[in-house]
Amino acid sequence: MGTVTEEKGHGDRGEVGPMTGDKVSAVSTVAAPLARVFAVLADPGTHAAIDGTGWVRRAADRAPLTEVGQVFRMEMYHPDHPDGDYRVANQVHVLDPPHAIGWLTGQEKEDGRLEFGGWSWRYDLLPLGPAATEVTLTYDWSAVPPSIRAYLAFPPFGPGHLPQSLRHLAGLVGSGSGA
């Protein structure tokens, strides 16, 4: 089974690092090969199991993430959302297999137009040998405009979210998912 053998943020062992500007990151070493970790991250069907908040419910689009610009939708739930249940549209903006993957999160309007709020998720992977990978998870809200910051606090989750997500990822890659 995959395990988180180290968590750190911006160089500090054992915790999420301090926020730098409008970003927060966590770093963990998981006991799984680089290709397996990337395959799990590139599978939208695994994202609900990775999520450390419990907000991601399921993938509406299950095709593997294979190109920049690809859009994939996720069914979500948040008790403070006006509808409770809602859908986000994510657009891949970083894809460097098997080293990096990231996406912008937003909404798809009724006319099919995509609208993004200015925040993104990114995973950077570094092989540490044939069976270990360092994973850096970064949440970046630097492009969020003042109009959105007026009603949403950033980051919108507690300090345990990123390390929890990395622990969930470690469990998935260790069970052989995505390989």
XYZ file of C-alpha atoms in Angstrom:
179
model
C 0.000 0.000 0.000
C 1.240 3.516 -0.762
C 2.190 5.580 2.217
C 2.995 9.176 2.876
C 6.495 9.037 4.261
C 7.074 12.765 4.464
C 4.873 15.811 4.409
C 6.234 19.276 4.200
C 5.356 22.603 2.805
C 7.902 25.001 1.397
C 10.695 23.086 3.142
C 9.085 22.508 6.553
C 8.749 18.845 7.541
C 5.526 17.579 8.995
C 3.076 20.304 7.969
C 1.698 22.408 5.214
C 4.007 25.314 4.626
C 3.110 28.923 5.051
C 1.118 30.564 2.326
C 3.360 32.338 -0.128
C 1.376 35.157 -1.665
C -1.751 33.544 -2.999
C -0.543 29.925 -3.048
C -0.292 27.046 -0.613
C 1.540 23.754 -1.182
C 2.168 20.455 0.524
C 4.816 17.901 -0.371
C 4.794 14.173 0.375
C 6.787 11.163 -0.638
C 4.588 8.252 -1.670
C 5.720 4.646 -2.009
C 4.759 4.184 -5.655
C 6.428 4.578 -9.048
C 6.182 7.898 -10.882
C 4.094 6.512 -13.768
C 1.507 5.005 -11.420
C 1.107 8.276 -9.499
C 0.674 10.246 -12.722
C -1.855 7.734 -14.101
C -4.023 8.063 -10.992
C -3.932 11.875 -11.178
C -4.773 11.809 -14.902
C -7.897 9.731 -14.202
C -10.819 12.019 -13.232
C -12.568 8.961 -11.812
C -10.081 8.921 -8.917
C -10.422 12.592 -7.953
C -13.301 12.095 -5.496
C -11.217 9.500 -3.627
C -8.194 11.836 -3.562
C -10.087 14.941 -2.389
C -9.296 15.869 1.210
C -12.434 17.986 1.737
C -15.169 15.557 0.705
C -16.622 18.160 -1.684
C -15.803 16.213 -4.867
C -18.518 13.582 -5.352
C -17.820 11.970 -8.749
C -16.457 12.577 -12.208
C -19.037 13.581 -14.807
C -16.366 13.080 -17.502
C -14.230 9.975 -17.075
C -11.834 10.162 -20.036
C -8.169 10.252 -18.977
C -6.538 13.684 -19.044
C -4.310 13.670 -22.114
C -3.980 17.226 -23.435
C -3.792 20.867 -22.451
C -7.180 22.490 -22.992
C -9.132 19.309 -22.217
C -12.215 19.969 -20.091
C -13.480 17.562 -17.452
C -16.434 18.095 -15.163
C -16.893 17.026 -11.565
C -20.050 16.679 -9.489
C -19.576 18.527 -6.208
C -21.301 19.192 -2.887
C -20.715 21.974 -0.400
C -23.150 22.896 2.383
C -22.515 26.626 1.840
C -23.168 26.494 -1.914
C -26.594 27.974 -2.792
C -27.676 24.669 -4.364
C -25.638 22.297 -2.191
C -24.957 20.061 -5.185
C -23.245 21.690 -8.150
C -20.904 20.932 -11.039
C -17.502 22.399 -11.829
C -15.754 22.439 -15.170
C -11.988 21.982 -15.011
C -9.637 22.756 -17.875
C -6.218 21.147 -18.055
C -3.599 23.910 -18.297
C -0.464 21.932 -17.355
C 0.314 18.510 -18.773
C 3.877 17.183 -18.769
C 3.557 13.379 -18.401
C 4.628 11.933 -16.041
C 5.979 14.975 -14.175
C 3.206 17.585 -13.870
C -0.537 17.975 -14.251
C -2.775 20.885 -13.354
C -6.154 22.415 -14.062
C -8.181 25.581 -13.713
C -11.548 25.251 -11.986
C -14.674 27.088 -13.067
C -18.178 26.708 -14.412
C -19.798 25.895 -17.689
C -22.544 28.385 -18.506
C -25.849 27.363 -20.129
C -24.503 28.464 -23.525
C -21.484 26.140 -23.115
C -19.048 28.976 -22.403
C -16.463 28.228 -19.717
C -15.850 30.760 -16.964
C -12.983 30.364 -14.510
C -12.664 31.957 -11.080
C -8.894 32.397 -11.014
C -7.805 29.390 -8.952
C -5.947 26.276 -10.020
C -4.659 22.928 -8.791
C -1.283 21.496 -9.746
C 0.631 18.315 -8.965
C 4.385 18.165 -9.585
C 6.017 14.726 -9.440
C 9.661 13.887 -8.882
C 10.913 10.286 -9.033
C 12.942 9.270 -5.998
C 13.708 5.789 -7.288
C 11.768 2.976 -8.929
C 9.151 2.783 -6.157
C 8.977 6.274 -4.620
C 7.709 9.617 -5.880
C 7.775 13.056 -4.314
C 4.433 14.783 -4.936
C 3.918 18.529 -4.547
C 0.290 19.637 -4.516
C -0.241 23.384 -5.019
C -3.442 25.397 -4.813
C -3.016 28.824 -6.438
C -5.621 31.575 -6.206
C -3.433 34.440 -7.422
C -5.674 35.165 -10.433
C -8.916 35.470 -8.431
C -10.400 38.906 -9.110
C -11.529 41.263 -6.317
C -15.191 40.674 -7.248
C -14.885 37.003 -6.216
C -12.628 37.716 -3.221
C -15.404 39.979 -1.907
C -17.589 36.941 -1.141
C -15.201 33.954 -0.989
C -12.319 33.551 1.459
C -9.141 31.946 0.098
C -8.070 29.294 0.450
C -11.618 27.946 0.873
C -10.475 24.930 2.915
C -8.614 24.307 6.158
C -4.897 23.623 6.566
C -5.377 19.847 6.632
C -6.865 19.584 3.148
C -3.669 19.343 1.078
C -1.912 16.793 3.339
C -5.137 14.757 3.548
C -5.392 14.727 -0.252
C -1.806 13.504 -0.506
C -2.514 10.725 2.018
C -5.543 9.668 -0.052
C -3.408 9.703 -3.222
C -0.797 7.525 -1.520
C -3.475 4.996 -0.621
C -4.789 4.874 -4.179
C -1.409 4.474 -5.883
C -0.429 1.816 -3.378
C -3.553 -0.205 -4.150
C -2.607 -0.381 -7.818
C -5.257 2.067 -9.088
C -4.425 3.720 -12.348
C -1.484 1.510 -13.217
